[in-house]
Short mmCIF file of C-alpha atoms and ligand atoms in Angstrom, two decimals:
data_model
loop_
_atom_site.label_atom_id
_atom_site.label_comp_id
_atom_site.label_asym_id
_atom_site.label_seq_id
_atom_site.Cartn_x
_atom_site.Cartn_y
_atom_site.Cartn_z
CA MET A 271 249.94 148.81 215.56
CA THR A 272 246.81 148.69 217.67
CA GLY A 273 243.74 149.91 215.79
CA ILE A 274 242.05 152.99 217.20
CA ARG A 275 238.28 152.70 217.20
CA LEU A 276 236.29 155.89 217.42
CA THR A 277 232.94 155.58 219.15
CA ALA A 278 230.00 157.26 217.43
CA PRO A 279 227.52 159.23 219.54
CA ALA A 280 224.52 157.25 220.80
CA PRO A 281 221.61 157.28 218.31
CA GLY A 282 219.15 160.10 218.99
CA TRP A 283 216.33 158.42 217.02
CA ALA A 284 215.50 154.95 215.77
CA ILE A 285 213.11 153.37 213.31
CA ASP A 286 212.35 149.69 212.73
CA ALA A 287 212.26 147.80 209.47
CA ASP A 288 212.47 144.25 208.14
CA VAL A 289 215.37 145.16 205.90
CA VAL A 290 217.58 148.19 205.43
CA VAL A 291 219.31 148.69 202.11
CA VAL A 292 222.38 150.91 202.15
CA GLY A 293 222.96 152.51 198.76
CA SER A 294 220.72 153.50 195.88
CA GLY A 295 222.28 152.27 192.64
CA VAL A 296 220.97 149.40 190.54
CA ALA A 297 221.88 146.83 193.22
CA GLY A 298 220.35 148.67 196.16
CA LEU A 299 217.15 149.87 194.52
CA THR A 300 216.44 146.53 192.83
CA THR A 301 216.85 144.73 196.17
CA ALA A 302 214.64 147.27 197.91
CA LEU A 303 211.90 147.13 195.27
CA ARG A 304 211.79 143.31 195.35
CA CYS A 305 211.73 143.18 199.17
CA ALA A 306 209.01 145.83 199.37
CA ALA A 307 206.94 144.10 196.68
CA ALA A 308 206.98 140.98 198.87
CA GLY A 309 205.54 142.97 201.75
CA LEU A 310 208.68 143.60 203.81
CA ALA A 311 209.08 146.93 205.60
CA THR A 312 212.02 148.25 203.60
CA VAL A 313 214.16 151.34 204.23
CA VAL A 314 216.72 152.67 201.74
CA VAL A 315 219.47 154.86 203.14
CA THR A 316 221.89 156.61 200.84
CA LYS A 317 224.83 158.93 201.36
CA ALA A 318 223.75 161.70 198.98
CA ARG A 319 220.67 161.87 196.75
CA LEU A 320 219.02 158.70 195.42
CA ASP A 321 220.59 159.06 191.97
CA ASP A 322 224.06 160.22 192.99
CA GLY A 323 225.83 156.84 192.85
CA SER A 324 227.90 155.11 190.17
CA THR A 325 224.94 153.58 188.32
CA ARG A 326 223.98 156.95 186.88
CA TRP A 327 227.43 157.27 185.27
CA ALA A 328 227.42 153.91 183.48
CA GLN A 329 227.69 154.51 179.75
CA GLY A 330 228.24 151.38 177.68
CA GLY A 331 225.37 149.29 178.94
CA ILE A 332 224.32 146.01 180.41
CA ALA A 333 225.56 142.68 179.06
CA ALA A 334 223.17 139.76 178.59
CA ALA A 335 222.65 137.01 176.01
CA LEU A 336 219.67 138.72 174.39
CA GLY A 337 220.73 138.66 170.74
CA GLU A 338 219.83 136.12 168.12
CA GLY A 339 222.30 133.24 168.21
CA ASP A 340 223.81 134.33 171.50
CA THR A 341 223.62 132.01 174.50
CA PRO A 342 224.39 132.21 178.22
CA GLU A 343 227.11 129.62 177.56
CA GLN A 344 228.96 132.01 175.21
CA HIS A 345 228.55 134.85 177.72
CA LEU A 346 229.95 132.49 180.37
CA ASP A 347 233.01 131.71 178.21
CA ASP A 348 233.80 135.39 177.62
CA THR A 349 233.36 136.18 181.33
CA LEU A 350 235.67 133.36 182.41
CA VAL A 351 238.38 134.38 179.91
CA ALA A 352 238.25 138.04 181.00
CA GLY A 353 238.40 136.95 184.66
CA ALA A 354 241.82 135.35 183.98
CA GLY A 355 240.97 131.98 185.54
CA LEU A 356 239.88 133.43 188.88
CA CYS A 357 236.08 133.59 188.46
CA ASP A 358 233.76 131.36 190.46
CA GLU A 359 232.15 129.45 187.60
CA THR A 360 228.98 128.64 189.55
CA ALA A 361 228.42 132.33 190.27
CA VAL A 362 229.09 133.24 186.62
CA ARG A 363 226.61 130.59 185.51
CA ALA A 364 223.94 132.13 187.74
CA LEU A 365 224.77 135.57 186.32
CA VAL A 366 224.57 134.64 182.65
CA THR A 367 221.56 132.31 182.85
CA GLU A 368 219.43 134.62 185.01
CA GLY A 369 220.71 137.76 183.23
CA PRO A 370 218.31 137.94 180.26
CA GLY A 371 215.27 137.52 182.53
CA ALA A 372 216.59 140.12 184.96
CA VAL A 373 217.02 142.63 182.11
CA ARG A 374 213.46 141.96 180.93
CA ARG A 375 212.17 142.56 184.47
CA LEU A 376 214.13 145.83 184.54
CA ILE A 377 212.32 146.80 181.34
CA ASP A 378 209.02 145.90 183.05
CA THR A 379 210.08 148.23 185.87
CA GLY A 380 210.25 151.06 183.35
CA ALA A 381 213.77 151.20 181.86
CA ARG A 382 213.72 152.10 178.17
CA PHE A 383 216.55 150.61 176.12
CA ASP A 384 217.52 151.65 172.60
CA THR A 385 215.91 149.52 169.91
CA THR A 386 216.57 148.61 166.30
CA GLU A 387 214.25 149.68 163.50
CA ALA A 388 212.62 146.25 163.80
CA GLY A 389 211.88 146.93 167.47
CA ALA A 390 214.43 144.53 169.00
CA ILE A 391 216.80 145.65 171.76
CA ALA A 392 219.83 147.25 170.04
CA LEU A 393 223.05 145.52 171.08
CA THR A 394 226.64 146.74 170.88
CA ARG A 395 230.03 145.19 171.58
CA GLU A 396 232.64 145.93 174.22
CA GLY A 397 236.04 144.52 175.15
CA GLY A 398 236.25 140.75 175.71
CA HIS A 399 232.82 140.02 174.18
CA HIS A 400 232.84 137.88 171.06
CA ARG A 401 229.29 139.00 170.19
CA ARG A 402 227.08 142.06 170.23
CA ARG A 403 225.60 141.62 173.69
CA ILE A 404 225.41 145.04 175.35
CA ALA A 405 222.00 146.67 175.69
CA HIS A 406 222.17 150.46 175.96
CA ALA A 407 219.90 153.42 176.54
CA GLY A 408 219.99 157.02 175.35
CA GLY A 409 222.99 156.02 173.21
CA ASP A 410 225.62 156.20 175.93
CA ALA A 411 223.44 157.14 178.92
CA THR A 412 222.46 153.63 180.02
CA GLY A 413 223.10 154.14 183.72
CA ALA A 414 221.18 157.41 183.81
CA GLU A 415 218.13 155.70 182.29
CA ILE A 416 218.33 152.71 184.65
CA SER A 417 218.71 155.03 187.61
CA ARG A 418 215.74 157.13 186.46
CA ALA A 419 213.53 154.09 186.05
CA LEU A 420 214.43 152.63 189.44
CA VAL A 421 214.13 155.92 191.32
CA ASP A 422 210.72 156.49 189.69
CA ALA A 423 209.65 152.98 190.74
CA VAL A 424 210.86 153.56 194.32
CA ARG A 425 208.88 156.79 194.48
CA ALA A 426 205.79 155.18 192.95
CA ALA A 427 205.98 152.38 195.52
CA ALA A 428 206.34 155.01 198.28
CA LEU A 429 209.38 153.25 199.71
CA ARG A 430 210.85 154.82 202.80
CA THR A 431 214.13 156.49 201.80
CA ILE A 432 216.59 158.48 203.85
CA GLU A 433 218.96 160.60 201.76
CA ASN A 434 222.16 162.37 202.90
CA ALA A 435 222.66 159.50 205.35
CA LEU A 436 226.20 158.34 206.05
CA VAL A 437 226.08 154.86 207.53
CA LEU A 438 228.39 154.59 210.52
CA ASP A 439 228.33 151.01 211.75
CA LEU A 440 226.48 147.75 211.77
CA LEU A 441 224.38 147.01 214.85
CA GLN A 442 224.88 143.45 216.04
CA ASP A 443 223.24 141.47 218.81
CA ALA A 444 225.12 139.52 221.47
CA GLU A 445 225.48 136.54 219.08
CA GLY A 446 226.92 138.74 216.34
CA ARG A 447 223.72 138.70 214.26
CA THR A 448 222.88 141.79 212.27
CA ALA A 449 220.45 144.12 214.04
CA GLY A 450 220.52 147.21 211.80
CA VAL A 451 222.77 150.19 211.20
CA THR A 452 223.65 153.46 212.84
CA LEU A 453 223.81 156.47 210.56
CA HIS A 454 224.43 160.18 210.51
CA VAL A 455 221.81 162.11 208.59
CA MET A 456 222.18 165.70 207.52
CA GLY A 457 219.01 167.72 207.16
CA GLU A 458 216.22 165.15 206.97
CA GLY A 459 213.84 166.74 209.49
CA GLN A 460 212.73 164.17 212.03
CA HIS A 461 215.66 161.90 211.10
CA ASP A 462 218.39 164.46 211.52
CA GLY A 463 221.69 163.71 213.28
CA VAL A 464 222.85 160.31 214.50
CA GLY A 465 220.15 157.64 214.53
CA ALA A 466 219.53 153.97 213.91
CA VAL A 467 217.51 151.82 211.56
CA ARG A 468 216.92 148.54 213.38
CA ALA A 469 216.44 145.54 211.10
CA PRO A 470 217.49 141.88 211.10
CA ALA A 471 218.70 142.16 207.50
CA VAL A 472 221.08 144.76 206.12
CA VAL A 473 222.08 144.90 202.45
CA LEU A 474 225.28 146.79 201.65
CA ALA A 475 225.07 148.22 198.13
CA THR A 476 227.33 151.23 198.54
CA GLY A 477 229.19 150.91 195.23
CA GLY A 478 232.94 151.02 194.71
CA MET A 479 236.02 152.75 196.02
CA GLY A 480 237.50 154.53 193.02
CA GLN A 481 237.94 157.74 195.00
CA VAL A 482 240.79 156.03 196.86
CA PHE A 483 242.80 156.62 193.67
CA ALA A 484 243.97 159.96 192.30
CA ALA A 485 242.11 159.67 188.99
CA THR A 486 238.94 157.62 188.63
CA THR A 487 235.73 157.37 186.66
CA ASN A 488 233.79 157.01 189.94
CA PRO A 489 231.66 159.80 191.42
CA PRO A 490 232.65 161.47 194.71
CA VAL A 491 230.45 159.10 196.78
CA SER A 492 232.47 156.00 195.80
CA THR A 493 234.70 155.81 198.87
CA GLY A 494 234.44 152.13 199.83
CA ASP A 495 232.09 152.71 202.77
CA GLY A 496 230.41 149.29 202.54
CA VAL A 497 233.68 147.37 202.58
CA ALA A 498 234.94 149.43 205.54
CA LEU A 499 231.71 148.87 207.48
CA ALA A 500 231.75 145.14 206.74
CA LEU A 501 235.36 144.83 207.86
CA ARG A 502 234.57 146.61 211.13
CA ALA A 503 231.70 144.18 211.66
CA GLY A 504 234.04 141.21 211.16
CA ALA A 505 232.92 140.17 207.65
CA GLU A 506 235.37 138.56 205.24
CA VAL A 507 236.44 140.46 202.14
CA SER A 508 238.22 139.09 199.10
CA ASP A 509 239.98 140.03 195.84
CA LEU A 510 240.41 143.67 196.90
CA GLU A 511 243.64 143.76 194.90
CA PHE A 512 241.70 143.44 191.64
CA VAL A 513 240.96 147.06 190.95
CA GLN A 514 240.09 147.46 187.30
CA PHE A 515 241.48 150.39 185.37
CA HIS A 516 239.35 151.57 182.45
CA PRO A 517 241.60 151.94 179.39
CA THR A 518 239.99 155.01 177.85
CA VAL A 519 239.32 157.88 180.21
CA LEU A 520 239.47 161.41 178.80
CA PHE A 521 242.96 162.73 179.59
CA LEU A 522 242.70 166.13 181.22
CA GLY A 523 246.31 166.49 182.36
CA ALA A 524 248.65 164.38 184.47
CA ASP A 525 247.69 166.19 187.67
CA SER A 526 243.93 166.09 187.11
CA GLU A 527 242.34 164.39 190.14
CA GLY A 528 238.97 162.99 191.17
CA GLN A 529 236.20 161.93 188.80
CA GLN A 530 237.29 162.03 185.14
CA PRO A 531 235.02 161.67 182.09
CA LEU A 532 234.73 158.11 180.78
CA VAL A 533 234.97 157.35 177.07
CA SER A 534 232.96 154.16 176.86
CA GLU A 535 234.38 150.95 175.54
CA ALA A 536 231.32 150.93 173.29
CA VAL A 537 233.08 153.62 171.23
CA ARG A 538 235.69 150.97 170.40
CA GLY A 539 232.85 148.46 170.05
CA GLU A 540 231.49 150.60 167.21
CA GLY A 541 234.88 150.77 165.50
CA ALA A 542 237.10 153.46 167.07
CA HIS A 543 240.86 152.84 166.94
CA LEU A 544 243.52 153.35 169.58
CA VAL A 545 246.54 155.13 168.16
CA ASP A 546 249.70 156.73 169.50
CA ALA A 547 250.90 160.24 168.66
CA SER A 548 252.34 158.98 165.34
CA GLY A 549 248.98 157.48 164.36
CA THR A 550 250.09 153.84 164.82
CA ARG A 551 247.36 151.35 165.83
CA PHE A 552 249.39 149.68 168.55
CA MET A 553 246.70 147.10 169.58
CA LEU A 554 247.02 145.29 166.25
CA GLY A 555 249.08 142.16 166.74
CA GLN A 556 248.79 142.32 170.54
CA HIS A 557 245.51 140.37 170.78
CA GLU A 558 243.13 138.69 168.32
CA LEU A 559 240.42 141.19 169.36
CA ALA A 560 242.80 144.20 168.99
CA GLU A 561 241.08 147.26 170.58
CA LEU A 562 238.35 144.94 171.90
CA ALA A 563 240.67 142.72 173.93
CA PRO A 564 239.68 142.35 177.60
CA ARG A 565 240.05 145.58 179.51
CA ASP A 566 243.18 144.69 181.50
CA ILE A 567 245.06 143.84 178.31
CA VAL A 568 244.11 147.12 176.63
CA ALA A 569 244.89 149.21 179.73
CA LYS A 570 248.31 147.57 180.06
CA ALA A 571 249.05 148.00 176.34
CA ILE A 572 248.19 151.71 176.56
CA THR A 573 250.43 152.16 179.60
CA ARG A 574 253.27 150.29 177.86
CA GLN A 575 252.93 152.42 174.74
CA MET A 576 252.94 155.58 176.86
CA HIS A 577 256.23 154.48 178.40
CA LEU A 578 257.70 153.46 175.04
CA THR A 579 256.82 156.75 173.38
CA GLY A 580 257.45 158.94 176.44
CA THR A 581 253.93 160.38 176.38
CA GLU A 582 251.23 160.92 179.00
CA HIS A 583 248.34 159.54 176.97
CA MET A 584 247.26 157.76 173.80
CA TYR A 585 244.45 158.71 171.40
CA LEU A 586 241.10 157.20 170.54
CA ASP A 587 240.31 157.97 166.93
CA ALA A 588 236.65 157.89 165.91
CA ARG A 589 236.57 160.75 163.44
CA HIS A 590 235.23 158.31 160.83
CA PHE A 591 231.94 158.03 162.80
CA GLY A 592 230.99 161.47 161.50
CA ALA A 593 228.92 164.06 163.33
CA GLY A 594 225.60 162.23 162.88
CA MET A 595 226.72 159.03 164.53
CA TRP A 596 228.49 160.87 167.32
CA GLU A 597 225.37 162.87 168.09
CA ARG A 598 222.99 159.92 167.89
CA ARG A 599 225.03 157.14 169.49
CA PHE A 600 227.36 158.91 171.94
CA PRO A 601 225.78 162.25 172.92
CA THR A 602 227.08 162.17 176.51
CA ILE A 603 230.70 161.54 175.52
CA LEU A 604 230.50 164.07 172.70
CA ALA A 605 229.26 166.73 175.11
CA ALA A 606 231.92 165.87 177.74
CA CYS A 607 234.73 166.05 175.16
CA ARG A 608 233.47 169.33 173.75
CA ALA A 609 233.14 170.77 177.26
CA HIS A 610 236.88 170.16 177.57
CA GLY A 611 237.72 171.70 174.20
CA ILE A 612 238.07 168.46 172.21
CA ASP A 613 235.88 167.71 169.19
CA PRO A 614 235.87 163.94 168.49
CA VAL A 615 234.27 164.58 165.09
CA THR A 616 237.40 166.35 163.87
CA GLU A 617 240.21 165.19 166.19
CA PRO A 618 241.32 162.07 168.08
CA ILE A 619 240.46 162.00 171.79
CA PRO A 620 243.37 161.98 174.29
CA VAL A 621 242.84 159.02 176.64
CA ALA A 622 244.64 157.26 179.49
CA PRO A 623 243.65 154.54 181.98
CA ALA A 624 242.08 155.46 185.34
CA ALA A 625 240.67 153.50 188.29
CA HIS A 626 237.21 152.25 187.39
CA TYR A 627 235.88 149.22 189.22
CA ALA A 628 236.51 147.15 192.34
CA SER A 629 236.23 143.54 191.18
CA GLY A 630 236.61 142.33 194.77
CA GLY A 631 234.69 143.36 197.86
CA VAL A 632 232.73 141.86 200.72
CA ARG A 633 232.76 138.10 200.17
CA THR A 634 229.32 136.62 199.59
CA ASP A 635 227.75 133.30 198.69
CA LEU A 636 225.33 132.82 195.81
CA ARG A 637 222.51 134.33 197.85
CA GLY A 638 224.51 137.48 198.61
CA ARG A 639 225.09 136.47 202.23
CA THR A 640 228.31 137.66 203.86
CA THR A 641 230.03 135.80 206.69
CA VAL A 642 228.10 137.92 209.23
CA PRO A 643 224.57 136.50 209.76
CA GLY A 644 221.92 138.84 208.39
CA LEU A 645 224.43 141.00 206.51
CA TYR A 646 224.28 140.92 202.70
CA ALA A 647 226.39 142.68 200.07
CA CYS A 648 225.36 143.43 196.50
CA GLY A 649 226.81 144.99 193.36
CA GLU A 650 230.27 146.55 193.34
CA THR A 651 230.46 146.34 197.16
CA ALA A 652 230.30 142.55 196.97
CA CYS A 653 232.68 139.88 195.79
CA THR A 654 230.35 137.18 194.45
CA GLY A 655 233.15 135.65 192.38
CA VAL A 656 231.67 136.58 189.00
CA HIS A 657 234.46 138.96 188.03
CA GLY A 658 237.59 137.03 188.97
CA ALA A 659 240.70 139.12 188.39
CA ASN A 660 239.14 141.35 185.75
CA ARG A 661 235.47 142.12 185.17
CA LEU A 662 234.09 141.60 181.68
CA ALA A 663 232.74 144.90 180.36
CA SER A 664 229.12 145.67 181.24
CA ASN A 665 228.74 142.68 183.56
CA SER A 666 228.46 144.98 186.58
CA LEU A 667 224.95 146.37 186.07
CA LEU A 668 223.89 142.79 185.34
CA GLU A 669 225.49 141.52 188.55
CA GLY A 670 223.67 144.23 190.49
CA LEU A 671 220.34 143.11 189.02
CA VAL A 672 220.76 139.34 189.25
CA PHE A 673 222.19 139.22 192.76
CA ALA A 674 219.72 141.83 194.04
CA GLU A 675 216.94 139.44 193.06
CA ARG A 676 218.74 136.55 194.74
CA ILE A 677 219.26 138.57 197.93
CA ALA A 678 215.65 139.73 198.00
CA ALA A 679 214.50 136.11 197.66
CA ASP A 680 216.67 135.12 200.62
CA VAL A 681 215.58 138.05 202.79
CA VAL A 682 211.93 137.39 201.96
CA ALA A 683 212.39 133.68 202.79
CA SER A 684 213.74 134.68 206.21
CA GLY A 685 210.42 136.47 206.85
CA PRO A 686 209.68 139.79 208.53
CA ARG A 687 211.16 140.75 211.87
CA GLU A 688 209.36 139.89 215.09
CA ARG A 689 206.65 142.50 215.56
CA THR A 690 206.57 144.53 218.81
CA PRO A 691 203.66 146.56 220.27
CA ALA A 692 205.28 149.64 218.66
CA ASP A 693 204.49 148.17 215.23
CA ALA A 694 200.78 148.37 215.97
CA ALA A 695 200.94 152.05 216.99
CA PRO A 696 199.89 154.60 214.36
CA ALA A 697 202.85 156.11 212.52
C1 SIN B 197 232.12 151.51 179.49
O1 SIN B 197 231.10 152.00 179.02
O2 SIN B 197 233.17 151.41 178.88
C2 SIN B 197 232.09 151.02 180.90
C3 SIN B 197 231.31 149.79 180.95
C4 SIN B 197 231.71 149.00 182.15
O3 SIN B 197 232.48 149.45 182.99
O4 SIN B 197 231.26 147.86 182.24
#
């Protein structure tokens, strides 16, 4: 079938920048902050509000070898095992060795992580990790805290941001080099309607594509825009078949669609059990880590048990946490369950797998460069090779941070765009 290509209206306005970042999660805002700090004229465009992306919804945390006795090498081993032999080991090595420093720089940016009584960063466990390695904030509101800190930093740095901006296409010069993006903005005053941000570097950080599936943990904005734009521009994509299903998503009915409440893997990390309707812990004997096996193994085991028992969901039992621990450690999940009439303090939580994370995406090298010159991809939009066939829990926020810094370094090394007389004119 011949593809039909719709032509967008000609841009009614244009602005110039050294780099335009599309998306405002951890990957996009970290890239933008680093580029701006190096003196590049940086514009962030985002489809809804700055904090409407997936980052805000992340619960469990961010994985890094920060604990006593932990090492990047052990984090590497767990990542490679979870990735089922399909990770790019060089990319994983960059992730795990640069990860602890990247988390510390995020703390310097203003993110406040939970700490132990002794003042160290509190670490939890999640599936596939052989150690406590997951830093968290607000108990189970890690993404919300990271998003808050980055948005505050963007505002403090007075970065140029354009919200409610749907990116339409990549602008390319006659040689196919990136020249900016066209976008459709709704209600931004002087930048209303179809316009263009012209820049020699474009960073796609538009998040995932969970909304392609009926039930997902992703927010409504996660519609795969970056991958679609990159494909239209001729960029290579890879591993798109590796869509990760999160094992424990609050079950709201078989026909419940769209974004569903996540029940973080950290709940299992702190000792919750998966049971079927008869109370049997079906993960025992299936994997040495039982409920904390890598995510694909747990999701498949749940689905198998649902088929075997003819049921639509399994249960996550954490009644033994007691009210105090639920309130202190998992306030977001507790509130979400109670909002749906389930009290995890007194009853097991009905859970089933749902689409959660795109492990593949726009193929990049170790500097985040796609196959289109000047076009970068970062975070869930990208396929750096760190996730292989199955992302290790809580490696995604870390990937966003580490590769954002790598991309910013590359963009900065390329230097600012050629200045024109318009650059000298007063704004
Ligand atoms: C979770 O909290 O279970 C999700 C963490 C992740 O997707 O890495």
